[in-house]
Tab-separated table of C-alpha atoms and ligand atoms in Angstrom:
chain	number	residue	atom	x	y	z
R	1	MET	CA	6.282	70.296	-127.845
R	2	ASP	CA	9.878	70.235	-128.053
R	3	ALA	CA	10.135	67.533	-130.678
R	4	PHE	CA	14.348	66.842	-130.151
R	5	LEU	CA	12.705	65.613	-126.006
R	6	TRP	CA	10.393	63.105	-127.326
R	7	PRO	CA	11.067	59.560	-129.099
R	8	ASP	CA	11.761	60.467	-132.640
R	9	THR	CA	8.424	58.636	-133.425
R	10	VAL	CA	6.494	60.712	-131.256
R	11	GLY	CA	2.979	62.180	-133.092
R	12	VAL	CA	0.229	64.068	-131.995
R	13	SER	CA	-2.857	63.492	-133.652
R	14	ALA	CA	-5.638	66.203	-134.704
R	15	ALA	CA	-8.272	64.820	-132.023
R	16	GLY	CA	-4.709	65.247	-129.149
R	17	GLN	CA	-3.902	62.309	-128.815
R	18	LEU	CA	-0.026	61.829	-128.094
R	19	SER	CA	1.228	58.717	-130.326
R	20	ILE	CA	4.736	57.099	-129.300
R	21	GLY	CA	5.888	54.137	-132.344
R	22	GLY	CA	2.666	53.982	-133.956
R	23	CYS	CA	0.548	53.284	-130.755
R	24	GLU	CA	-1.391	56.424	-128.867
R	25	LEU	CA	-0.579	56.922	-125.249
R	26	ALA	CA	-4.323	56.302	-124.194
R	27	ALA	CA	-4.922	53.527	-125.759
R	28	LEU	CA	-2.169	51.555	-123.929
R	29	ALA	CA	-3.238	52.969	-121.064
R	30	ARG	CA	-6.443	51.628	-120.954
R	31	GLU	CA	-4.925	48.081	-122.171
R	32	PHE	CA	-1.945	47.968	-119.863
R	33	GLY	CA	-2.497	50.142	-116.979
R	34	THR	CA	-0.674	52.933	-115.771
R	35	PRO	CA	2.030	53.895	-114.289
R	36	LEU	CA	3.162	52.713	-117.527
R	37	TYR	CA	6.517	52.982	-118.778
R	38	LEU	CA	7.040	53.350	-123.003
R	39	LEU	CA	10.254	52.269	-124.914
R	40	ASP	CA	10.586	53.475	-128.593
R	41	GLU	CA	12.023	51.077	-130.202
R	42	ALA	CA	13.146	52.787	-133.151
R	43	THR	CA	14.975	55.510	-131.036
R	44	PHE	CA	17.083	53.285	-129.037
R	45	ARG	CA	17.841	51.253	-131.984
R	46	ALA	CA	18.705	54.809	-133.716
R	47	GLN	CA	20.773	55.613	-131.052
R	48	CYS	CA	23.005	52.410	-130.966
R	49	ARG	CA	23.268	52.718	-134.490
R	50	THR	CA	24.236	56.605	-134.468
R	51	TYR	CA	27.310	55.465	-131.597
R	52	ARG	CA	28.424	53.222	-134.107
R	53	SER	CA	28.414	54.608	-137.581
R	54	ALA	CA	30.140	57.546	-135.847
R	55	LEU	CA	33.078	55.403	-134.375
R	56	ALA	CA	33.602	53.547	-137.621
R	57	ARG	CA	33.925	56.097	-139.259
R	58	HIS	CA	35.505	59.073	-137.026
R	59	TYR	CA	37.967	56.137	-135.591
R	60	PRO	CA	41.035	54.956	-137.823
R	61	GLY	CA	41.466	51.771	-135.207
R	62	THR	CA	38.599	49.327	-133.829
R	63	GLY	CA	35.915	50.854	-131.593
R	64	GLN	CA	33.328	49.510	-129.808
R	65	VAL	CA	30.171	50.464	-127.946
R	66	HIS	CA	28.943	48.567	-124.887
R	67	TYR	CA	26.003	50.002	-123.722
R	68	ALA	CA	25.618	50.294	-119.873
R	69	GLY	CA	23.323	48.370	-118.990
R	70	LYS	CA	22.192	50.274	-115.198
R	71	ALA	CA	20.585	52.724	-117.062
R	72	LEU	CA	17.695	50.322	-117.633
R	73	LEU	CA	18.051	47.079	-118.126
R	74	ASN	CA	16.124	43.349	-118.925
R	75	THR	CA	16.296	40.918	-121.220
R	76	ALA	CA	14.524	42.517	-124.188
R	77	VAL	CA	17.067	45.688	-123.648
R	78	ALA	CA	20.020	43.231	-123.508
R	79	GLN	CA	18.907	41.440	-126.633
R	80	LEU	CA	17.799	44.952	-128.382
R	81	ALA	CA	20.902	46.174	-127.575
R	82	THR	CA	23.021	43.269	-128.623
R	83	SER	CA	20.472	42.551	-132.667
R	84	GLU	CA	22.395	45.835	-132.834
R	85	GLY	CA	25.672	44.998	-131.906
R	86	LEU	CA	26.758	46.317	-128.411
R	87	GLY	CA	28.437	44.893	-125.843
R	88	LEU	CA	26.758	45.390	-122.614
R	89	ASP	CA	28.439	46.799	-119.404
R	90	VAL	CA	27.048	45.380	-116.067
R	91	VAL	CA	27.897	46.187	-112.479
R	92	SER	CA	26.653	42.946	-110.721
R	93	GLY	CA	25.463	39.654	-110.674
R	94	GLY	CA	22.435	40.471	-110.836
R	95	GLU	CA	23.237	42.629	-114.377
R	96	LEU	CA	25.108	39.609	-115.780
R	97	PHE	CA	22.805	36.529	-115.105
R	98	VAL	CA	20.134	38.853	-116.888
R	99	ALA	CA	22.617	39.812	-119.878
R	100	LEU	CA	23.338	35.313	-120.348
R	101	ARG	CA	19.347	35.072	-120.410
R	102	ALA	CA	19.268	37.041	-123.484
R	103	GLY	CA	21.699	35.725	-124.969
R	104	VAL	CA	24.891	38.375	-124.551
R	105	PRO	CA	27.593	36.062	-124.993
R	106	ALA	CA	29.759	36.577	-121.987
R	107	THR	CA	33.004	37.706	-124.590
R	108	HIS	CA	30.865	40.617	-125.006
R	109	ILE	CA	29.926	41.473	-121.048
R	110	HIS	CA	32.322	43.559	-119.096
R	111	LEU	CA	31.790	43.572	-115.320
R	112	HIS	CA	32.296	46.579	-113.469
R	113	GLY	CA	31.776	47.857	-109.807
R	114	ASN	CA	33.838	49.310	-106.868
R	115	ALA	CA	32.957	46.382	-104.679
R	116	LYS	CA	32.706	43.184	-106.688
R	117	PRO	CA	31.474	40.760	-103.957
R	118	ARG	CA	34.266	37.489	-104.084
R	119	ALA	CA	30.843	35.540	-105.782
R	120	GLU	CA	30.611	37.434	-108.286
R	121	LEU	CA	33.461	37.329	-109.325
R	122	GLU	CA	33.576	33.679	-108.982
R	123	GLN	CA	30.426	33.806	-111.257
R	124	ALA	CA	32.192	36.136	-114.127
R	125	LEU	CA	35.162	33.975	-114.251
R	126	ALA	CA	32.750	30.486	-114.157
R	127	VAL	CA	30.981	32.687	-116.966
R	128	GLY	CA	33.788	33.427	-119.239
R	129	ILE	CA	33.663	37.105	-118.569
R	130	GLY	CA	35.076	39.256	-121.291
R	131	LYS	CA	36.178	41.861	-119.301
R	132	ILE	CA	36.510	42.799	-115.809
R	133	MET	CA	37.100	46.469	-114.941
R	134	VAL	CA	39.172	46.525	-111.763
R	135	ASP	CA	38.964	48.938	-109.479
R	136	SER	CA	41.247	48.517	-106.812
R	137	LEU	CA	44.164	46.839	-105.269
R	138	ASP	CA	42.081	44.548	-103.107
R	139	GLU	CA	39.937	43.653	-106.138
R	140	LEU	CA	43.315	42.956	-107.824
R	141	GLU	CA	44.813	40.979	-105.121
R	142	LEU	CA	41.748	38.579	-105.198
R	143	LEU	CA	41.244	38.338	-108.531
R	144	ALA	CA	44.748	37.570	-109.145
R	145	GLN	CA	44.514	34.564	-106.411
R	146	LEU	CA	40.972	32.989	-107.609
R	147	THR	CA	42.930	33.029	-111.633
R	148	ALA	CA	45.850	31.630	-109.888
R	149	GLY	CA	45.405	27.987	-111.595
R	150	CYS	CA	43.344	29.236	-114.556
R	151	ALA	CA	44.034	27.686	-118.386
R	152	GLN	CA	43.328	30.958	-120.009
R	153	PRO	CA	44.295	34.110	-118.255
R	154	GLN	CA	41.158	36.563	-117.330
R	155	PRO	CA	41.698	39.762	-119.180
R	156	ILE	CA	40.945	42.573	-117.072
R	157	MET	CA	41.331	46.384	-117.749
R	158	LEU	CA	42.118	48.878	-115.027
R	159	ARG	CA	39.825	51.899	-113.605
R	160	LEU	CA	41.598	54.838	-113.013
R	161	THR	CA	40.606	57.895	-111.379
R	162	PRO	CA	42.015	60.641	-114.009
R	163	ASP	CA	40.778	63.729	-111.696
R	164	ILE	CA	38.785	65.741	-113.820
R	165	ALA	CA	36.030	67.477	-112.905
R	166	ALA	CA	32.921	66.811	-115.423
R	167	ASN	CA	30.967	69.521	-114.761
R	168	THR	CA	27.681	67.617	-113.818
R	169	HIS	CA	25.899	66.973	-110.238
R	170	ALA	CA	28.141	65.712	-107.405
R	171	HIS	CA	26.122	62.183	-107.207
R	172	ILE	CA	26.883	61.882	-110.107
R	173	GLU	CA	30.816	62.680	-110.646
R	174	THR	CA	32.943	60.205	-110.682
R	175	GLY	CA	36.474	61.651	-112.213
R	176	ARG	CA	37.814	63.584	-109.407
R	177	ALA	CA	40.768	62.166	-106.869
R	178	THR	CA	38.361	61.900	-104.330
R	179	SER	CA	35.712	59.809	-105.990
R	180	LYS	CA	35.351	56.327	-104.123
R	181	PHE	CA	35.635	54.665	-107.782
R	182	GLY	CA	39.160	53.089	-109.631
R	183	PHE	CA	42.674	53.292	-108.967
R	184	ALA	CA	44.236	56.891	-107.735
R	185	LEU	CA	46.876	57.412	-110.271
R	186	ASP	CA	49.327	56.661	-107.511
R	187	MET	CA	49.128	53.763	-107.942
R	188	LEU	CA	49.689	52.324	-111.082
R	189	ASP	CA	52.953	51.063	-110.566
R	190	ALA	CA	51.322	48.729	-107.551
R	191	ALA	CA	48.899	47.376	-109.745
R	192	ALA	CA	51.378	47.320	-112.887
R	193	THR	CA	53.528	44.813	-110.151
R	194	ARG	CA	50.977	42.917	-109.096
R	195	ILE	CA	49.363	42.018	-112.642
R	196	ALA	CA	53.200	41.281	-113.707
R	197	ALA	CA	53.188	38.646	-110.482
R	198	ALA	CA	49.687	37.189	-111.507
R	199	PRO	CA	49.766	34.522	-114.556
R	200	GLY	CA	45.535	34.903	-114.302
R	201	LEU	CA	45.218	38.280	-115.187
R	202	GLN	CA	46.053	39.590	-118.572
R	203	LEU	CA	46.084	43.947	-118.786
R	204	VAL	CA	44.703	44.756	-121.933
R	205	GLY	CA	43.219	48.121	-121.300
R	206	LEU	CA	42.476	51.584	-119.097
R	207	HIS	CA	39.605	52.644	-117.936
R	208	ALA	CA	37.857	56.090	-116.904
R	209	HIS	CA	34.268	57.258	-116.239
R	210	ILE	CA	34.094	59.927	-115.413
R	211	GLY	CA	30.758	60.801	-114.289
R	212	SER	CA	27.381	61.190	-116.150
R	213	GLN	CA	24.964	63.790	-117.899
R	214	ILE	CA	27.701	65.798	-119.147
R	215	PHE	CA	27.373	68.496	-121.713
R	216	GLN	CA	31.716	69.789	-122.573
R	217	GLN	CA	34.170	67.595	-124.912
R	218	THR	CA	37.418	68.781	-122.608
R	219	PRO	CA	36.759	66.717	-119.323
R	220	PHE	CA	36.888	63.846	-122.072
R	221	GLU	CA	39.433	65.052	-123.899
R	222	GLN	CA	41.421	65.900	-120.761
R	223	THR	CA	40.575	62.404	-119.820
R	224	ILE	CA	42.073	60.357	-122.728
R	225	ALA	CA	45.395	62.345	-122.277
R	226	VAL	CA	45.386	60.825	-118.496
R	227	LEU	CA	44.618	57.802	-119.613
R	228	LEU	CA	47.368	57.786	-122.698
R	229	ASP	CA	50.364	59.364	-120.020
R	230	CYS	CA	49.189	56.415	-118.181
R	231	ALA	CA	49.729	53.933	-120.864
R	232	ALA	CA	52.889	55.342	-121.781
R	233	GLN	CA	54.156	55.088	-117.866
R	234	LEU	CA	52.847	51.450	-118.237
R	235	ARG	CA	54.834	50.433	-121.469
R	236	GLU	CA	58.188	52.550	-120.277
R	237	ARG	CA	58.208	51.444	-116.633
R	238	HIS	CA	56.754	47.568	-117.142
R	239	ASN	CA	57.297	47.033	-120.754
R	240	LEU	CA	53.135	46.433	-120.179
R	241	PRO	CA	51.267	47.114	-123.960
R	242	ILE	CA	47.830	48.511	-123.118
R	243	SER	CA	45.799	47.598	-126.285
R	244	GLN	CA	42.249	49.010	-125.471
R	245	LEU	CA	41.100	52.429	-124.353
R	246	SER	CA	38.392	53.016	-122.511
R	247	PRO	CA	36.828	57.039	-121.508
R	248	GLY	CA	33.596	55.082	-120.177
R	249	GLY	CA	30.475	56.761	-120.594
R	250	GLY	CA	28.392	59.862	-119.531
R	251	LEU	CA	27.369	62.065	-122.444
R	252	GLY	CA	24.402	64.632	-122.029
R	253	VAL	CA	21.117	64.391	-122.835
R	254	PRO	CA	18.336	67.714	-122.723
R	255	TYR	CA	15.837	66.732	-120.331
R	256	THR	CA	13.855	70.354	-120.392
R	257	SER	CA	13.735	72.309	-124.110
R	258	ASP	CA	16.386	75.563	-122.319
R	259	GLN	CA	19.522	72.294	-121.743
R	260	PRO	CA	21.879	71.488	-124.694
R	261	LEU	CA	21.340	69.101	-127.515
R	262	PRO	CA	25.505	67.614	-127.406
R	263	ASP	CA	25.782	65.572	-130.543
R	264	ALA	CA	26.846	62.339	-130.583
R	265	GLU	CA	28.829	62.355	-133.874
R	266	ALA	CA	30.757	65.039	-132.686
R	267	TYR	CA	31.013	63.999	-129.193
R	268	ILE	CA	33.116	60.587	-130.547
R	269	ALA	CA	34.822	62.579	-133.208
R	270	ALA	CA	36.792	64.793	-130.403
R	271	LEU	CA	37.035	61.318	-128.968
R	272	ALA	CA	38.622	60.055	-131.706
R	273	ARG	CA	40.800	62.947	-132.496
R	274	ALA	CA	42.270	62.931	-128.713
R	275	VAL	CA	43.234	59.060	-129.144
R	276	VAL	CA	44.797	59.526	-132.237
R	277	ALA	CA	46.352	62.504	-131.505
R	278	GLY	CA	47.338	61.724	-128.251
R	279	CYS	CA	49.000	58.112	-129.012
R	280	THR	CA	51.547	59.649	-131.998
R	281	ALA	CA	52.378	62.675	-129.453
R	282	ARG	CA	53.752	59.433	-127.092
R	283	GLY	CA	54.582	57.361	-130.073
R	284	LEU	CA	51.614	54.562	-128.750
R	285	PRO	CA	50.015	52.174	-131.271
R	286	LEU	CA	46.367	52.702	-131.179
R	287	PRO	CA	44.077	50.861	-129.027
R	288	ALA	CA	41.014	49.575	-129.758
R	289	LEU	CA	38.558	52.798	-128.435
R	290	VAL	CA	35.869	51.210	-126.119
R	291	ILE	CA	33.238	53.338	-125.237
R	292	GLU	CA	30.126	52.825	-122.312
R	293	PRO	CA	26.591	54.782	-123.252
R	294	GLY	CA	23.902	54.708	-120.667
R	295	ARG	CA	21.610	57.522	-120.692
R	296	SER	CA	22.101	58.927	-124.276
R	297	ILE	CA	21.366	55.503	-125.852
R	298	VAL	CA	17.758	54.884	-123.602
R	299	ALA	CA	17.061	58.222	-122.184
R	300	ARG	CA	14.673	59.633	-125.156
R	301	ALA	CA	13.621	55.913	-125.833
R	302	GLY	CA	11.455	56.104	-122.680
R	303	VAL	CA	8.296	58.004	-121.885
R	304	ALA	CA	6.622	57.752	-118.607
R	305	LEU	CA	2.828	57.282	-118.954
R	306	TYR	CA	1.033	58.726	-115.197
R	307	GLU	CA	-3.462	59.094	-114.437
R	308	ILE	CA	-3.601	61.526	-112.816
R	309	ILE	CA	-5.625	61.323	-110.018
R	310	ALA	CA	-6.317	64.226	-107.766
R	311	THR	CA	-5.740	67.639	-107.651
R	312	LYS	CA	-5.073	70.713	-104.680
R	313	PRO	CA	-4.864	74.338	-104.812
R	314	ILE	CA	-1.275	75.846	-103.688
R	315	PRO	CA	-1.640	79.055	-101.276
R	316	LEU	CA	0.942	81.827	-102.559
R	317	ALA	CA	3.669	80.554	-100.480
R	318	GLU	CA	7.324	82.354	-100.729
R	319	GLY	CA	9.764	79.913	-102.932
R	320	TYR	CA	6.901	77.909	-104.464
R	321	ALA	CA	7.447	79.741	-107.643
R	322	SER	CA	3.574	80.653	-109.450
R	323	ALA	CA	2.539	77.111	-109.363
R	324	THR	CA	-1.225	77.090	-108.181
R	325	ARG	CA	-1.665	73.369	-108.066
R	326	TYR	CA	-0.667	70.276	-107.308
R	327	LEU	CA	-1.518	67.385	-109.916
R	328	HIS	CA	-1.201	64.373	-108.294
R	329	ILE	CA	-0.620	61.269	-110.013
R	330	ASP	CA	-0.472	57.432	-109.546
R	331	GLY	CA	3.444	57.072	-109.544
R	332	GLY	CA	6.370	59.405	-108.661
R	333	MET	CA	9.225	59.027	-106.238
R	334	ALA	CA	9.756	54.986	-106.384
R	335	ASP	CA	9.788	54.459	-110.242
R	336	ASN	CA	11.725	57.901	-110.749
R	337	ILE	CA	13.805	58.919	-107.889
R	338	ARG	CA	15.809	60.984	-109.403
R	339	PRO	CA	13.932	64.398	-108.621
R	340	ALA	CA	14.612	63.386	-105.428
R	341	LEU	CA	17.844	62.328	-105.384
R	342	TYR	CA	19.138	65.229	-107.133
R	343	GLY	CA	16.708	67.911	-108.212
R	344	ALA	CA	16.850	66.746	-112.113
R	345	ARG	CA	13.714	67.877	-114.083
R	346	TYR	CA	11.358	67.166	-116.662
R	347	THR	CA	8.907	67.857	-119.525
R	348	ALA	CA	5.629	66.787	-119.336
R	349	MET	CA	2.706	67.385	-121.645
R	350	LEU	CA	-0.859	66.287	-121.517
R	351	ALA	CA	-1.019	62.728	-123.194
R	352	ASN	CA	-4.966	62.355	-124.339
R	353	ARG	CA	-5.080	66.416	-124.307
R	354	ALA	CA	-2.013	67.508	-126.142
R	355	ASN	CA	-3.189	70.328	-128.419
R	356	ALA	CA	-4.788	71.720	-125.964
R	357	PRO	CA	-3.278	75.311	-124.665
R	358	GLU	CA	-0.939	75.161	-121.563
R	359	THR	CA	-2.131	78.028	-119.654
R	360	GLU	CA	-2.106	76.567	-115.752
R	361	LEU	CA	1.170	75.760	-113.865
R	362	VAL	CA	1.338	72.946	-111.563
R	363	HIS	CA	3.464	70.708	-109.833
R	364	ILE	CA	3.428	67.404	-110.571
R	365	ALA	CA	3.604	65.396	-107.086
R	366	GLY	CA	3.577	61.748	-107.258
R	367	ARG	CA	1.480	59.525	-104.509
R	368	TYR	CA	4.306	58.274	-101.809
R	369	CYS	CA	4.236	59.110	-98.227
R	370	GLU	CA	6.965	61.909	-98.652
R	371	SER	CA	6.786	65.597	-98.999
R	372	GLY	CA	9.882	65.204	-101.393
R	373	ASP	CA	8.086	63.565	-104.154
R	374	VAL	CA	6.984	65.859	-106.414
R	375	LEU	CA	8.369	64.504	-109.700
R	376	LEU	CA	7.891	68.569	-111.785
R	377	ARG	CA	8.132	71.180	-110.452
R	378	ASP	CA	6.642	74.558	-112.057
R	379	VAL	CA	5.136	72.544	-115.612
R	380	ARG	CA	3.447	74.284	-117.549
R	381	LEU	CA	0.144	72.641	-118.993
R	382	PRO	CA	-3.587	72.545	-119.847
R	383	PRO	CA	-5.892	72.983	-117.068
R	384	ALA	CA	-5.194	69.337	-116.167
R	385	ALA	CA	-8.062	67.035	-114.250
R	386	PRO	CA	-8.862	63.491	-112.265
R	387	GLY	CA	-8.509	60.721	-115.532
R	388	ASP	CA	-6.106	62.629	-117.460
R	389	LEU	CA	-3.309	61.270	-118.186
R	390	LEU	CA	0.275	62.656	-117.903
R	391	ALA	CA	3.391	61.953	-120.394
R	392	VAL	CA	6.922	62.720	-119.200
R	393	ALA	CA	10.043	62.704	-121.494
R	394	VAL	CA	13.474	61.153	-121.435
R	395	ALA	CA	11.645	58.867	-118.767
R	396	GLY	CA	14.200	55.552	-120.210
R	397	ALA	CA	17.746	56.216	-118.155
R	398	TYR	CA	17.705	55.992	-114.624
R	399	THR	CA	14.325	55.473	-113.726
R	400	LEU	CA	12.756	51.857	-113.491
R	401	SER	CA	16.589	50.875	-113.232
R	402	MET	CA	16.302	52.366	-110.065
R	403	ALA	CA	12.846	51.844	-108.851
R	404	SER	CA	11.859	49.936	-105.599
R	405	ALA	CA	8.513	48.953	-104.289
R	406	TYR	CA	8.524	51.950	-101.986
R	407	ASN	CA	4.915	51.558	-99.699
R	408	LEU	CA	4.623	48.217	-101.266
R	409	VAL	CA	3.174	49.765	-104.449
R	410	PRO	CA	3.544	47.364	-107.498
R	411	ARG	CA	6.685	48.629	-110.273
R	412	PRO	CA	5.586	49.401	-113.250
R	413	ALA	CA	4.938	47.603	-116.736
R	414	LEU	CA	7.276	48.097	-119.414
R	415	VAL	CA	6.621	48.039	-123.021
R	416	LEU	CA	8.510	48.408	-126.482
R	417	VAL	CA	6.011	50.281	-128.657
R	418	ALA	CA	7.042	50.367	-132.597
R	419	GLU	CA	5.339	50.653	-135.954
R	420	GLY	CA	1.856	50.884	-134.204
R	421	ARG	CA	2.591	47.565	-132.091
R	422	ALA	CA	2.837	47.132	-128.360
R	423	ARG	CA	4.448	44.591	-126.578
R	424	LEU	CA	4.870	44.058	-122.793
R	425	ILE	CA	8.689	43.201	-122.210
R	426	GLN	CA	8.488	43.536	-118.636
R	427	ARG	CA	5.433	42.832	-117.181
R	428	ARG	CA	3.225	45.104	-113.714
R	429	GLU	CA	4.738	43.917	-110.286
R	430	THR	CA	2.245	42.026	-108.554
R	431	TYR	CA	0.984	42.003	-105.375
R	432	ALA	CA	1.993	38.240	-104.809
R	433	ASP	CA	5.446	39.135	-106.282
R	434	LEU	CA	5.761	42.146	-103.211
R	435	VAL	CA	4.931	38.992	-100.749
R	436	ALA	CA	7.136	36.292	-102.710
R	437	ARG	CA	9.984	36.653	-100.006
R	438	ASP	CA	7.776	37.217	-96.827
R	439	LEU	CA	8.128	34.630	-94.467
R	440	PRO	CA	5.070	34.621	-92.502
R	441	LEU	CA	5.746	33.914	-88.406
R	442	VAL	CA	2.748	31.205	-88.720
G	1	LIG	N1	30.280	53.126	-117.690
G	1	LIG	C1	30.587	53.548	-116.564
G	1	LIG	C2	31.767	52.637	-115.302
G	1	LIG	C3	29.336	53.666	-115.380
G	1	LIG	O1	29.655	54.140	-114.459
G	1	LIG	C4	28.158	54.985	-116.004
G	1	LIG	C5	27.368	54.864	-115.503
G	1	LIG	O2	27.133	55.407	-114.147
G	1	LIG	C6	28.554	54.342	-117.614
G	1	LIG	C7	29.366	53.812	-118.732
G	1	LIG	C8	27.732	54.809	-118.177
G	1	LIG	O3	26.702	56.743	-118.148
G	1	LIG	P1	25.415	57.254	-119.076
G	1	LIG	O4	24.510	56.812	-118.580
G	1	LIG	O5	26.088	58.467	-118.313
G	1	LIG	O6	26.606	57.147	-120.253
C-alpha cells in the first residue's frame, strides 16, 4: 500500500481488513451500506493546521486560509473547517446557506463565481458577507447599484485573469487570458474608475485563481507578480491602496503512486517569499495573504467504498492494455465524475482482503448506463469476486460535491470517522428524496 495516498489513520489488520480512523471498512459497509464515502477527521484537521501554521511561520504579514467549499461541503464539513480557524469560500447561494447553517460567521465567508445571479448577490449582501470576489464589469455595475444606499460599504476583491498557464488539465485551468473567469488585465482601469464612483463598494484586494491540481511553484509566483503589478497600478493611477492579496488555491495532490507529492509548507513558503520580495521591489506595504485550498485539504481525507457486484472477462483488444476483467461496482460516474470528465486516475484496494497479493489487472466499471463510466483502468488487485469491497483513495475532493442522481440512483452517504467512532454526516439519498420535487400530473 502507498500510505501517502491514504488518510493519515489508515491501517490494515493481520486478517487483511482495511481501517480508517480506527473503523474497519467492512463493518462500515455493513452498518451504512455502499457506496459509502468516508471522511477521516484527523487528516482533514491536519491539513487545515498545516496551512495555518505554515502561513504563520513563513509570512510576516497577516495570513488567512479559506477552505474552498466546492471541493466538498456540507454542514459538518463547514463546521470542521471553521473549528480549525479557516474561513470559507462559497460559489453559490446554496453553499452560502449551508455555511451559515453550520454557524460560519458571515464575515468569514467569501463569495466567488463568474455568473452570480442578482438574487444571490442580494442574499450575500443581506447576511453581511465578508467579501464578494467580483468577476466582471457587469457584476461590478450591478453591485454598485445594489449597495448604493448601504450605510457600510461592502468589501470586495477583484478577480483578475493573469494570463498564466498552470500546466494542468484544460478543464481545470482558469488563469489564461481566454478563461471565462475574472477581469482581463486591461480592464483594471475601467474597474477602478467604476469602484471610485461607487460609495457602497470598498475595494480591499486583488485575487486570482489559475487552476487546480497544480504541481509547480512558478505559476503561483508569476501570478503574485502580476497581482502586485496591478496593485501598484491601482495605487499610482487611482490612489486605491490594496490591503489583501489572494493567489487562490490549486495545489495538486497525488492520486496514484507515480504522481509527485507537493509539500504544502514549501508551497506556502514560496508564496510568502514572492509576496514579500514583490512588495519590497514595488514599494508596496505587505498585504494580508489569503489562500483558498480545497482539494489539498480534503482529497486525501476521503475514501470511497463500493461493493463489487459482478465481473466480466475482457477479450484481448487493441487499446485495452492487458486488463483481463471488468469488476462492476455499485457506484461510479454519478458519485465521481472525474474519470469520465477529464480522465482522472485513482488508486484502489480491496478493503476486505487488503493483504492478498495483487495479481490481476482489471478495469473498475461503474453501474451507470454510459460506456464511459469506468472509474479506474488497469488497476492491479487481488483476484476479486462479487461481494468484495473496493476502497478508492483520495476520493474526498470534487466527488460528492459534483455528484448527481443520474439513473435515479440515490447519492451515497458520507461518514466521518475518528478514533474508532463513525458518525453519519450526510445520510444516503432515499427514493422519497428522489421524488420530493416531482409533481404528478394527476
Ligand atoms: N479558489 C477558487 C476561486 C476556485 O475556483 C477553486 C477551485 O476551482 C479553488 C479556490 C480551490 O482550488 P483547489 O481545490 O484546487 O485548491
